[in-house]
Short mmCIF file of C-alpha atoms in Angstrom, two decimals:
data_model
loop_
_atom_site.label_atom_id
_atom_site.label_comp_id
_atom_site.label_asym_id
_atom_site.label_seq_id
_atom_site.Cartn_x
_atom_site.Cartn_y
_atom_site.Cartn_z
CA UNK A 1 -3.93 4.23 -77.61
CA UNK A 2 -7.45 3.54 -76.95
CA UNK A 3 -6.37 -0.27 -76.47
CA UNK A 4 -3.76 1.08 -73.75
CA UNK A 5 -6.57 3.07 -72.08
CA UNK A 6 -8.32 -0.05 -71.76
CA UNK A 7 -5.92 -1.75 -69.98
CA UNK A 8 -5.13 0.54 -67.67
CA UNK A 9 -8.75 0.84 -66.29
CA UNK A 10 -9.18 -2.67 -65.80
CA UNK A 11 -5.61 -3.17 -64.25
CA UNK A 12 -6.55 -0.28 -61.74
CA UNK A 13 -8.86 -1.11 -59.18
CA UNK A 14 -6.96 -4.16 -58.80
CA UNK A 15 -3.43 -2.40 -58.07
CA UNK A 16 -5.20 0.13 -55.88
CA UNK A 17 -6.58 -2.82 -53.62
CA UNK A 18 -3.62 -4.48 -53.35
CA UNK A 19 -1.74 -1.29 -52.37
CA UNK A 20 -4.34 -0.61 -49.57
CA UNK A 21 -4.09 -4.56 -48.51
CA UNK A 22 -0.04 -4.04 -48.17
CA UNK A 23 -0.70 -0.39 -46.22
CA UNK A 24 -3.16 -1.73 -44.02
CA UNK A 25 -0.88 -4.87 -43.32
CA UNK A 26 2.16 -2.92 -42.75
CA UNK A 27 -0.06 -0.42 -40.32
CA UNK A 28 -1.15 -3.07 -37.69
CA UNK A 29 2.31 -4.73 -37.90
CA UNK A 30 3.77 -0.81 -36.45
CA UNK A 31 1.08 -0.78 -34.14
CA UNK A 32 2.10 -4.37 -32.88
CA UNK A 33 5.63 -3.78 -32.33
CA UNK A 34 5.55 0.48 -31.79
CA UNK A 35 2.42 1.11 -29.61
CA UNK A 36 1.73 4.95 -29.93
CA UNK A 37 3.24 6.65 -26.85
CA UNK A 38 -0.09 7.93 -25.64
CA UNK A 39 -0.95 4.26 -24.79
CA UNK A 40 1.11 3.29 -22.23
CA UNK A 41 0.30 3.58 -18.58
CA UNK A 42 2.82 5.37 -16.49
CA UNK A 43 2.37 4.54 -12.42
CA UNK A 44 0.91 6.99 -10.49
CA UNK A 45 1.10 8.33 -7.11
CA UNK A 46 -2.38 8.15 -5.20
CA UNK A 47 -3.22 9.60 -1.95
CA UNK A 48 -6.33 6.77 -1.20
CA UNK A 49 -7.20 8.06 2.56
CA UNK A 50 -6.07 9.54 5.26
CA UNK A 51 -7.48 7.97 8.42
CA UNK A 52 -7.05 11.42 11.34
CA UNK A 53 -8.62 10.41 14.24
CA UNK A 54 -9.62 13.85 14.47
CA UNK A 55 -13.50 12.82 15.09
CA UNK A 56 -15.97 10.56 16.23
CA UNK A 57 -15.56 7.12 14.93
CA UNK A 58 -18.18 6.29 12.67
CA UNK A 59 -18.73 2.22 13.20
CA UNK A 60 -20.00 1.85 9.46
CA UNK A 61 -15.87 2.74 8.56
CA UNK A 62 -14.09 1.43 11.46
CA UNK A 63 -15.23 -1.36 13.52
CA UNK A 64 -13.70 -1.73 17.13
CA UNK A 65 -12.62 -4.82 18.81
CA UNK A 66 -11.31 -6.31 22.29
CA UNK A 67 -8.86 -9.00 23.27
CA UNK A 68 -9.63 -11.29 25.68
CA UNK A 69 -9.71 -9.42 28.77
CA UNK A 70 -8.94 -6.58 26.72
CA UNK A 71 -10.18 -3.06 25.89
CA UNK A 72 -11.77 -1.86 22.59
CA UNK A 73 -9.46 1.40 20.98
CA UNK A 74 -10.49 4.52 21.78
CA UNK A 75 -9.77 8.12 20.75
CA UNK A 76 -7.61 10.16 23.29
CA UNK A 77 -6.13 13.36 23.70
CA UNK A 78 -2.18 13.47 22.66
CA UNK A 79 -0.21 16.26 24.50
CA UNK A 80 3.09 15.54 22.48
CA UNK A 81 0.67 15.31 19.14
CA UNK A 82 -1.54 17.74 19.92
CA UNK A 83 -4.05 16.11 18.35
CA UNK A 84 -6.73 13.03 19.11
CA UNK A 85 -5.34 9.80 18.47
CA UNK A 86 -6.16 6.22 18.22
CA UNK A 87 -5.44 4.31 21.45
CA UNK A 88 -5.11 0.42 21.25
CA UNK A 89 -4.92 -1.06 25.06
CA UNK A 90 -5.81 -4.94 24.56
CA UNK A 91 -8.17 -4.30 20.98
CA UNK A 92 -8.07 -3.69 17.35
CA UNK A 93 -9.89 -2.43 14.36
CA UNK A 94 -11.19 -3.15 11.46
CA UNK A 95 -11.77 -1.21 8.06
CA UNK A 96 -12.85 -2.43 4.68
CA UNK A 97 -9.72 -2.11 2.58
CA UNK A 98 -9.67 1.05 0.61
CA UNK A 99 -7.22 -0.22 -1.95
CA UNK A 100 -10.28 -2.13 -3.32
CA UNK A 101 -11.41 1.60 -4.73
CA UNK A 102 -7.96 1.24 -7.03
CA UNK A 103 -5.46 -0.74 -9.26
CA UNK A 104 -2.33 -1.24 -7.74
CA UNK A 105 0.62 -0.63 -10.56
CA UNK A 106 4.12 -1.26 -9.19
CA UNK A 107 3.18 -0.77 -5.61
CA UNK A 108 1.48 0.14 -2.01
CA UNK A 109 2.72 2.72 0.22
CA UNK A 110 1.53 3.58 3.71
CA UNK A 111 2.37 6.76 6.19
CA UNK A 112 1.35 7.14 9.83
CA UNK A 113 2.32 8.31 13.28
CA UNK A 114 2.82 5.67 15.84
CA UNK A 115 4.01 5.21 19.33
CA UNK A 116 4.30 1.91 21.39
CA UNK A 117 3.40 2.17 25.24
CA UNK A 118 6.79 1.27 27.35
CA UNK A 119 5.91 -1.97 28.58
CA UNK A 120 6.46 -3.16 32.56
CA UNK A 121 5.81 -5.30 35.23
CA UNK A 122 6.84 -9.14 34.26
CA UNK A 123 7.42 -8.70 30.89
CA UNK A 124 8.58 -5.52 30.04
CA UNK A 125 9.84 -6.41 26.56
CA UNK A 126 9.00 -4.37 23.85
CA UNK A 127 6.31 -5.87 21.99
CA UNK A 128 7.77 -6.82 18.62
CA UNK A 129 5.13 -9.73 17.42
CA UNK A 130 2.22 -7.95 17.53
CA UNK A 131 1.08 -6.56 13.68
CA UNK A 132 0.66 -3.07 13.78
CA UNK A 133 -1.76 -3.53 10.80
CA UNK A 134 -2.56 -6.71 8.44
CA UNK A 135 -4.14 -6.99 5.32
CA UNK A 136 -6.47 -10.59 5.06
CA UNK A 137 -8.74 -12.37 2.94
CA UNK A 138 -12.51 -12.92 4.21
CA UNK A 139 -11.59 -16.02 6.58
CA UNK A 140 -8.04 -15.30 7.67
CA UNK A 141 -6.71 -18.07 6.30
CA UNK A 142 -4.24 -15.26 4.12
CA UNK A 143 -2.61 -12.24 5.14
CA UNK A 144 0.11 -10.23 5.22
CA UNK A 145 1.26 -8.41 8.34
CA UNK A 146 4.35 -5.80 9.29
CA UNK A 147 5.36 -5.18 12.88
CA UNK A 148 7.67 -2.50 15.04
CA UNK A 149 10.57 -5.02 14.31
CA UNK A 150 10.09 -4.42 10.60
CA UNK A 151 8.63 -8.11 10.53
CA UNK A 152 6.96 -8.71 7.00
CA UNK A 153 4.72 -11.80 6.64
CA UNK A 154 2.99 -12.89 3.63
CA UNK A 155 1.16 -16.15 3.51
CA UNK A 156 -1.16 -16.79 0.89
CA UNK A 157 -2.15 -19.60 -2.35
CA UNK A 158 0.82 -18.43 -4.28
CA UNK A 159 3.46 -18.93 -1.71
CA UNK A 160 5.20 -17.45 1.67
CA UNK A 161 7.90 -15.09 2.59
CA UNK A 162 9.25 -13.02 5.78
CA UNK A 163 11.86 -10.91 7.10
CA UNK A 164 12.83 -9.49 9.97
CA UNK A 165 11.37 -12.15 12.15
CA UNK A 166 11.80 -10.85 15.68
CA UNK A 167 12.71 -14.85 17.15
CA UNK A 168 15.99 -14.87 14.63
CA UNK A 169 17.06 -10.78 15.62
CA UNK A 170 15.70 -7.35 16.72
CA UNK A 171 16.41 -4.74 13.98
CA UNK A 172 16.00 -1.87 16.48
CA UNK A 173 13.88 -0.04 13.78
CA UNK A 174 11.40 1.31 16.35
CA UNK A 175 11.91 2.36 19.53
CA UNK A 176 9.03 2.21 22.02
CA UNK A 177 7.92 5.32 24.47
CA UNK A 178 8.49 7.57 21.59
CA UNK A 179 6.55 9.15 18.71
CA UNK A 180 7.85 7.89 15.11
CA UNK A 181 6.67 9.04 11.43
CA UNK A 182 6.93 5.71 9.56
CA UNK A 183 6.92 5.61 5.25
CA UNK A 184 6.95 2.58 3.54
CA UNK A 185 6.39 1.06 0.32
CA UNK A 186 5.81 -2.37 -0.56
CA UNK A 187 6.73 -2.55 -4.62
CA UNK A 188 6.95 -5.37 -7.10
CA UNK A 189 10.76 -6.33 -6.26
CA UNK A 190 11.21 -5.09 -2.77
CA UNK A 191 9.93 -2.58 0.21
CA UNK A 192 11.71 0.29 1.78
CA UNK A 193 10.92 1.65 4.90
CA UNK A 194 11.81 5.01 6.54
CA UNK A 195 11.52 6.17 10.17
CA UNK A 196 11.40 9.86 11.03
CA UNK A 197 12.84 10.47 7.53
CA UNK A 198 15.39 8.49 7.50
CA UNK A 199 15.81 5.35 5.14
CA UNK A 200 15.91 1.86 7.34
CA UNK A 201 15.62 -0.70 5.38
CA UNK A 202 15.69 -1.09 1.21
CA UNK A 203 15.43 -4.40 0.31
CA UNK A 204 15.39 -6.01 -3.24
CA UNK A 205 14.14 -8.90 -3.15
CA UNK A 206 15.16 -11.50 -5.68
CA UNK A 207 13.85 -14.97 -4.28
CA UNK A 208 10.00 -14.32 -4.40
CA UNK A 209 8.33 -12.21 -6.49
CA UNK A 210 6.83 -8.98 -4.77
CA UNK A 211 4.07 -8.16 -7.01
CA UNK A 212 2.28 -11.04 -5.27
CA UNK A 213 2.15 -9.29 -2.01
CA UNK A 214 1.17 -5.83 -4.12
CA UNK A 215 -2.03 -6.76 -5.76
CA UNK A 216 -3.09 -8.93 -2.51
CA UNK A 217 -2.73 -5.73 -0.42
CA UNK A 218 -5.26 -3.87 -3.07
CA UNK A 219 -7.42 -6.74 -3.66
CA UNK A 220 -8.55 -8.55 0.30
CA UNK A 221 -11.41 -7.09 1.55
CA UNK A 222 -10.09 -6.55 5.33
CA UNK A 223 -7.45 -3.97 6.79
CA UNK A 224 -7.21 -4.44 10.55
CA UNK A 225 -5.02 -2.14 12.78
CA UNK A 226 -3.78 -4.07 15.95
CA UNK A 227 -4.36 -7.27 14.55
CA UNK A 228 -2.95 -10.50 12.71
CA UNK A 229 0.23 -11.81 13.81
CA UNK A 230 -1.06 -14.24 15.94
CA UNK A 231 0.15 -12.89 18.75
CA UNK A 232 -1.94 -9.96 20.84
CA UNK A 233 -0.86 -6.64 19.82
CA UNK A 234 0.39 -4.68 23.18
CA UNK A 235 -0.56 -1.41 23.94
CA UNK A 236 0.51 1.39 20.80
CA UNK A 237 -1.03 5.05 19.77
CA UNK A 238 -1.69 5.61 15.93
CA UNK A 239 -2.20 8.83 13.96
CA UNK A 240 -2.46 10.03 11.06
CA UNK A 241 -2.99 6.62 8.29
CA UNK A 242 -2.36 7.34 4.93
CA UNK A 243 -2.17 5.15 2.38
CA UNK A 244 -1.51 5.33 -1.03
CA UNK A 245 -1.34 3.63 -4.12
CA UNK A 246 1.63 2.90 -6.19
CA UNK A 247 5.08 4.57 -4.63
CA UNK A 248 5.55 7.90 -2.41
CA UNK A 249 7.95 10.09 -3.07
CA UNK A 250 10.42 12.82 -0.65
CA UNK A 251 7.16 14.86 -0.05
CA UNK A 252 5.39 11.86 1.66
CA UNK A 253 8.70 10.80 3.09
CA UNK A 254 9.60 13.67 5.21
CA UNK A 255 8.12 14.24 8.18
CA UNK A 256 5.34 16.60 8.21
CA UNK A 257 6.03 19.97 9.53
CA UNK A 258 9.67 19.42 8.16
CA UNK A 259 9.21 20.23 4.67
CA UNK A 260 6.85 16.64 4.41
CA UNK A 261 3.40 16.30 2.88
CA UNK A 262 1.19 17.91 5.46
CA UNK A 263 -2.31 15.71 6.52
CA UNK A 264 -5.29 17.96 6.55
CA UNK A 265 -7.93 17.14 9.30
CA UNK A 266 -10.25 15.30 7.92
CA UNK A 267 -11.36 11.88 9.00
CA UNK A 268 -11.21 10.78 5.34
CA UNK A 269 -9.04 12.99 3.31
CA UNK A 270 -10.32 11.16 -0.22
CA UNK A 271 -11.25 8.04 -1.29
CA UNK A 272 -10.47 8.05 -5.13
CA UNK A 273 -12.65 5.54 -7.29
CA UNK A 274 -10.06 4.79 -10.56
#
């Protein structure tokens, strides 16, 4: 007996450390192949900013441009909006890119109030080139743009794409002389834009891969409003700029006052630092 005894105390130690070797193999294995639920990242909705209009501009946010022979924006009183607005005649703005505060996950979304001036004279077309906002690096040299023809552009290292180019058709998706609550998201395989609440275009895209265009949207340094199609932006009203990481839902879709996310009336609803 005492011989057994023996034995077993020397045999021991060396079972019990090959029995926590095995556990602890088997445990990083299950964390390898299971991740615990409480690790994963879910995408989430994030109002940025809300640009309002409602006061003086403040240069350090937005800077103010002219065209040639232009005019710089200015704030003026909207009867239909009954509110102050942003009025581009011939100029554009500039505003360091709030997505910078934020990691994009599966998207960028953008809501705001626009109305393009009926054009006349000569050329009374309805200006279609002209960006209604771009996104750029520090020299220009990449951007993406989106104007009232639903014209997406992206042009940067790792590759090109467009649609809706207004020199192959018009889409129709904005009509000028009138007031229109535009939604949009630009996601990893696609965008989908609505107009006054109603969907206008939902487009997966299969040929280039979207998630380029996301984290360039929340990673350039510029956001410029009138500006960078190449072609001068004609005369358009803005109110109202949200924008928001990852993608809205019906509550940002709907038009405010309709059952929609209502804007409060600040100049800068929030600028979240995540």
């Amino acid at each position: 007996n005492l011989s057994y005894m023996q034995k077993v105390k020397k045999w021991a130690p060396l079972i019990m450390a090959a029995f926590t070797i095995l556990l602890c193999a088997s445990c990083q294995d299950w964390g390898e192949t299971d991740p615990p639920s409480g690790n994963q990242v879910y995408p989430k909705l994030e109002k940025i900013v809300t640009y309002s209009f409602e006061e003086e501009i403040d240069p350090a946010i937005i800077q103010l441009y002219a065209y040639s022979d232009g005019n710089t924006p200015t704030l003026v009183n909207d009867e239909e909006r009954k509110s102050s607005v942003l009025h581009l005649n011939g100029g554009y703005a500039h505003i360091d890119n709030p997505l910078n505060s934020v990691k994009a996950q599966n998207g960028v979304s953008l809501t705001f109030w626009m109305k393009q001036v009926v054009q006349t004279g000569e050329n009374s077309e309805q200006d279609l080139d002209g960006a209604l906002f771009s996104f750029q690096n520090e020299n220009g040299t990449q951007k993406f743009f989106f104007t009232a023809n639903g014209w997406l552009s992206y042009d940067g290292i790792d590759g090109k794409y467009e649609d809706n180019n207004p020199s192959g058709y018009k889409t129709g998706l904005l009509t000028a002389g009138e007031w229109h609550y535009v939604a949009m998201t630009i996601r990893d395989n696609g965008y989908v834009i609505y107009v006054d609440g109603q969907k206008k275009i939902d487009k997966e895209v299969t040929g280039f891969d979207f998630s380029k265009i996301v984290q360039f949207m929340a990673s350039v340094p510029s956001l410029y409003l009138g500006y960078g199609s190449g072609s001068e932006t004609k005369e358009w009203m803005l109110d109202d700029l949200t924008i928001y990481r990852n993608q809205i839902t019906d509550s940002q879709i709907k038009v405010p006052g309709t059952g929609g996310e209502e804007e409060e009336n600040n100049y800068i609803l929030s600028l979240i630092h995540i």
